[in-house]
Tab-separated table of C-alpha atoms in Angstrom:
chain	number	residue	atom	x	y	z
A	254	MET	CA	-22.976	4.216	-10.619
A	255	SER	CA	-26.758	4.205	-10.357
A	256	ARG	CA	-28.048	4.749	-6.826
A	257	ASP	CA	-30.700	2.053	-7.289
A	258	LEU	CA	-28.261	-0.618	-8.443
A	259	PHE	CA	-28.895	-2.685	-5.306
A	260	ASP	CA	-32.029	-3.287	-3.262
A	261	GLN	CA	-32.350	-1.331	-0.031
A	262	PRO	CA	-32.484	-3.404	3.197
A	263	HIS	CA	-35.896	-4.610	4.331
A	264	LEU	CA	-35.267	-5.328	7.992
A	265	ALA	CA	-37.181	-5.088	11.220
A	266	ILE	CA	-34.838	-6.057	14.053
A	267	THR	CA	-36.955	-6.168	17.184
A	268	ARG	CA	-34.874	-8.617	19.234
A	269	VAL	CA	-31.182	-9.393	18.892
A	270	TYR	CA	-31.117	-12.874	20.414
A	271	THR	CA	-33.053	-15.774	18.851
A	272	ARG	CA	-31.654	-18.821	20.710
A	273	LYS	CA	-31.425	-20.578	17.313
A	274	GLY	CA	-27.631	-20.558	17.335
A	275	ASP	CA	-27.152	-22.268	20.689
A	276	GLY	CA	-26.461	-25.581	18.967
A	277	GLY	CA	-23.497	-24.218	17.008
A	278	GLU	CA	-25.314	-23.548	13.732
A	279	THR	CA	-26.437	-20.386	11.952
A	280	SER	CA	-28.485	-19.524	8.874
A	281	LEU	CA	-27.330	-18.315	5.477
A	282	VAL	CA	-29.399	-15.755	3.565
A	283	GLY	CA	-31.228	-18.582	1.773
A	284	GLY	CA	-32.236	-20.168	5.080
A	285	GLN	CA	-29.776	-23.078	5.025
A	286	ARG	CA	-28.475	-24.062	8.455
A	287	VAL	CA	-24.696	-24.480	8.563
A	288	PRO	CA	-22.086	-24.956	11.318
A	289	LYS	CA	-20.737	-21.707	12.713
A	290	ASP	CA	-17.183	-22.822	11.989
A	291	SER	CA	-17.817	-23.598	8.311
A	292	PRO	CA	-15.537	-21.884	5.761
A	293	ARG	CA	-18.298	-19.605	4.512
A	294	ILE	CA	-19.164	-18.381	8.013
A	295	GLU	CA	-15.473	-17.941	8.813
A	296	THR	CA	-15.046	-15.856	5.669
A	297	TYR	CA	-17.861	-13.381	6.111
A	298	GLY	CA	-17.243	-13.315	9.861
A	299	THR	CA	-13.709	-12.111	9.176
A	300	VAL	CA	-15.095	-9.508	6.764
A	301	ASP	CA	-17.375	-8.358	9.600
A	302	GLU	CA	-14.370	-8.157	11.946
A	303	LEU	CA	-12.563	-6.059	9.352
A	304	ASN	CA	-15.558	-3.725	9.130
A	305	ALA	CA	-15.359	-3.117	12.880
A	306	CYS	CA	-11.626	-2.360	12.618
A	307	VAL	CA	-12.284	0.124	9.820
A	308	GLY	CA	-14.871	1.800	12.047
A	309	VAL	CA	-12.238	2.320	14.741
A	310	ALA	CA	-9.794	3.833	12.229
A	311	ARG	CA	-12.537	6.074	10.821
A	312	ALA	CA	-13.407	7.342	14.301
A	313	THR	CA	-9.750	8.148	14.971
A	314	ALA	CA	-9.334	9.920	11.621
A	315	SER	CA	-12.514	11.917	12.200
A	316	ALA	CA	-11.331	13.018	15.644
A	317	LEU	CA	-8.079	14.288	14.134
A	318	GLU	CA	-9.683	16.282	11.326
A	319	GLU	CA	-9.796	19.514	13.335
A	320	GLN	CA	-6.012	19.571	13.751
A	321	GLU	CA	-5.332	18.071	10.305
A	322	PRO	CA	-8.097	18.980	7.825
A	323	ARG	CA	-6.612	16.839	5.049
A	324	LEU	CA	-7.814	13.748	6.888
A	325	ALA	CA	-11.291	14.781	5.787
A	326	GLU	CA	-10.316	13.180	2.486
A	327	LEU	CA	-9.802	9.804	4.172
A	328	THR	CA	-12.802	9.511	6.493
A	329	PRO	CA	-15.472	9.329	3.755
A	330	ILE	CA	-13.376	6.733	1.944
A	331	LEU	CA	-13.291	4.594	5.071
A	332	LEU	CA	-17.046	4.976	5.501
A	333	ARG	CA	-17.603	3.906	1.896
A	334	VAL	CA	-15.363	0.886	2.473
A	335	GLN	CA	-17.524	-0.091	5.456
A	336	HIS	CA	-20.602	-0.080	3.217
A	337	GLU	CA	-18.714	-2.102	0.617
A	338	LEU	CA	-17.623	-4.648	3.215
A	339	PHE	CA	-21.235	-5.070	4.296
A	340	ASN	CA	-22.178	-5.628	0.639
A	341	LEU	CA	-19.394	-8.198	0.399
A	342	GLY	CA	-20.655	-9.933	3.529
A	343	SER	CA	-24.140	-10.061	2.017
A	344	ILE	CA	-22.981	-11.952	-1.054
A	345	LEU	CA	-20.656	-14.249	0.926
A	346	ALA	CA	-23.555	-15.158	3.211
A	347	THR	CA	-25.587	-16.312	0.214
A	348	LEU	CA	-25.206	-19.476	-1.828
A	349	PRO	CA	-24.952	-18.717	-5.578
A	350	GLU	CA	-28.333	-20.265	-6.347
A	351	ASP	CA	-30.030	-17.917	-3.857
A	352	VAL	CA	-28.494	-14.644	-5.031
A	353	HIS	CA	-31.087	-12.065	-6.135
A	354	PRO	CA	-30.349	-9.855	-9.168
A	355	LYS	CA	-30.276	-6.675	-7.073
A	356	GLN	CA	-28.681	-8.138	-3.960
A	357	PRO	CA	-25.803	-6.003	-2.620
A	358	ARG	CA	-22.426	-7.254	-3.784
A	359	ILE	CA	-18.931	-6.229	-4.831
A	360	THR	CA	-18.222	-5.458	-8.497
A	361	ARG	CA	-15.149	-4.521	-10.523
A	362	ALA	CA	-15.958	-0.863	-9.861
A	363	GLU	CA	-15.047	-1.089	-6.181
A	364	ALA	CA	-11.549	-2.474	-6.819
A	365	GLY	CA	-11.015	0.067	-9.577
A	366	GLN	CA	-11.918	2.960	-7.294
A	367	LEU	CA	-9.427	1.748	-4.688
A	368	GLU	CA	-6.691	1.775	-7.336
A	369	VAL	CA	-7.547	5.365	-8.287
A	370	GLU	CA	-7.384	6.469	-4.650
A	371	MET	CA	-4.139	4.618	-3.990
A	372	ASP	CA	-2.467	6.191	-7.025
A	373	ARG	CA	-3.613	9.673	-5.999
A	374	MET	CA	-2.372	9.389	-2.406
A	375	ASN	CA	0.859	7.661	-3.415
A	376	GLU	CA	1.841	10.792	-5.312
A	377	ASP	CA	2.313	12.543	-1.954
A	378	LEU	CA	4.592	9.848	-0.537
A	379	SER	CA	8.328	9.359	-0.778
A	380	PRO	CA	9.646	5.963	-1.943
A	381	LEU	CA	10.283	3.441	0.808
A	382	ARG	CA	13.827	2.341	1.600
A	383	SER	CA	12.711	-0.402	3.983
A	384	PHE	CA	9.583	-2.126	5.248
A	385	VAL	CA	7.396	-0.107	7.605
A	386	LEU	CA	6.563	-1.147	11.147
A	387	PRO	CA	3.070	-0.273	12.396
A	388	GLY	CA	2.843	2.349	15.115
A	389	GLY	CA	4.136	5.704	13.912
A	390	SER	CA	0.839	7.049	15.244
A	391	ARG	CA	-2.406	5.613	16.558
A	392	LEU	CA	-4.156	6.069	13.202
A	393	ASN	CA	-1.217	4.505	11.388
A	394	ALA	CA	-1.351	1.472	13.684
A	395	GLU	CA	-5.123	1.113	13.323
A	396	LEU	CA	-4.887	1.180	9.530
A	397	HIS	CA	-2.203	-1.513	9.707
A	398	ILE	CA	-4.547	-3.613	11.862
A	399	CYS	CA	-7.142	-3.158	9.108
A	400	ARG	CA	-4.545	-4.270	6.565
A	401	THR	CA	-3.662	-7.470	8.404
A	402	VAL	CA	-7.289	-8.414	9.125
A	403	CYS	CA	-8.043	-7.739	5.459
A	404	ARG	CA	-5.276	-10.136	4.448
A	405	ARG	CA	-6.800	-12.756	6.728
A	406	ALA	CA	-10.205	-12.180	5.150
A	407	GLU	CA	-8.604	-12.596	1.734
A	408	ARG	CA	-6.973	-15.880	2.777
A	409	ALA	CA	-10.303	-17.125	4.145
A	410	CYS	CA	-11.997	-16.172	0.872
A	411	VAL	CA	-9.388	-18.055	-1.155
A	412	ALA	CA	-9.810	-21.102	1.088
A	413	LEU	CA	-13.596	-20.925	0.684
A	414	ALA	CA	-13.234	-20.714	-3.085
A	415	ARG	CA	-11.487	-24.098	-3.073
A	416	VAL	CA	-14.579	-25.836	-1.751
A	417	GLU	CA	-17.519	-23.580	-2.700
A	418	PRO	CA	-18.255	-21.026	-5.430
A	419	VAL	CA	-17.064	-17.505	-4.618
A	420	PRO	CA	-17.372	-14.470	-6.916
A	421	PRO	CA	-13.891	-13.591	-8.216
A	422	GLU	CA	-14.606	-9.941	-7.458
A	423	ALA	CA	-14.537	-10.790	-3.742
A	424	VAL	CA	-10.904	-11.901	-3.708
A	425	ARG	CA	-9.882	-9.090	-6.068
A	426	TYR	CA	-11.496	-6.470	-3.849
A	427	LEU	CA	-9.914	-7.755	-0.628
A	428	ASN	CA	-6.530	-7.916	-2.326
A	429	ARG	CA	-6.751	-4.284	-3.463
A	430	LEU	CA	-8.192	-3.175	-0.140
A	431	SER	CA	-5.287	-4.587	1.861
A	432	ASP	CA	-2.892	-2.662	-0.393
A	433	ALA	CA	-5.044	0.442	0.071
A	434	PHE	CA	-4.808	0.208	3.860
A	435	PHE	CA	-1.015	0.184	3.536
A	436	VAL	CA	-1.047	3.298	1.352
A	437	TRP	CA	-3.570	5.009	3.621
A	438	SER	CA	-1.461	4.257	6.695
A	439	ARG	CA	1.553	5.932	5.073
A	440	TRP	CA	-0.528	8.828	3.761
A	441	ALA	CA	-2.091	9.413	7.185
A	442	SER	CA	1.363	9.569	8.734
A	443	HIS	CA	2.477	11.963	6.003
A	444	VAL	CA	-0.351	14.470	6.419
A	445	THR	CA	-0.175	14.399	10.232
A	446	ALA	CA	3.636	14.665	10.229
A	447	ALA	CA	3.926	11.427	12.201
A	448	PRO	CA	7.264	9.648	11.788
A	449	GLU	CA	7.362	6.361	9.915
A	450	THR	CA	9.012	3.518	11.804
A	451	LEU	CA	11.184	1.643	9.331
A	452	TRP	CA	12.310	-1.946	9.834
A	453	GLU	CA	15.938	-2.136	10.922
A	454	PRO	CA	17.066	-5.780	11.221
A	455	ASN	CA	19.912	-4.963	13.584
A	456	GLN	CA	17.626	-3.307	16.132
A	457	SER	CA	16.852	-6.824	17.375
A	458	THR	CA	18.360	-8.217	20.581
A	459	SER	CA	20.993	-10.201	18.690
A	460	GLY	CA	21.812	-7.261	16.423
A	461	LEU	CA	22.370	-4.935	19.371
A	462	ALA	CA	24.389	-7.458	21.392
A	463	ASP	CA	28.125	-6.793	21.788
A	464	GLY	CA	30.427	-9.164	20.000
């Protein structure tokens, strides 16, 4: 992919607060003022939340690289995903009529790359015999948090698409990404020799009760 596919940011952030949002509204990229609880704001706000969760998982993976060098394969992927999520937020924060030709966005390439990475890492994993519970390790749990927030972002994007135009690549990417977080959580457990916690229905209170 060409490195000059998208425009570079032209920002000069000199002060974080503006006082313009005190009335419960915020601005889209095109300058339109909209309520902060509108579907579009909810959607790219959830994408922003996901980006923060990915940052936590990336920091954990990076800290573990010294004891498990294979995690060095995952950390740059997570960093790339953070850039992609910011690109996705850019396009979701812009009404279709205001989108610039070189504005950052998500394309088919991003979803395709996730599929390639999932297939490669899945080759190292044994088939599942049950659903997996988050928490085999800290990194495993953090990647599952990313997965669930990603699913929520996907649901928000689908809801937004019912009332406003949304690029189909956005939903496709979030759908693939949530699957990728699941694969990455299993792969991270595999390479760090962390046990997977499988769902056992009878480990519930009623299942363990006598009689």
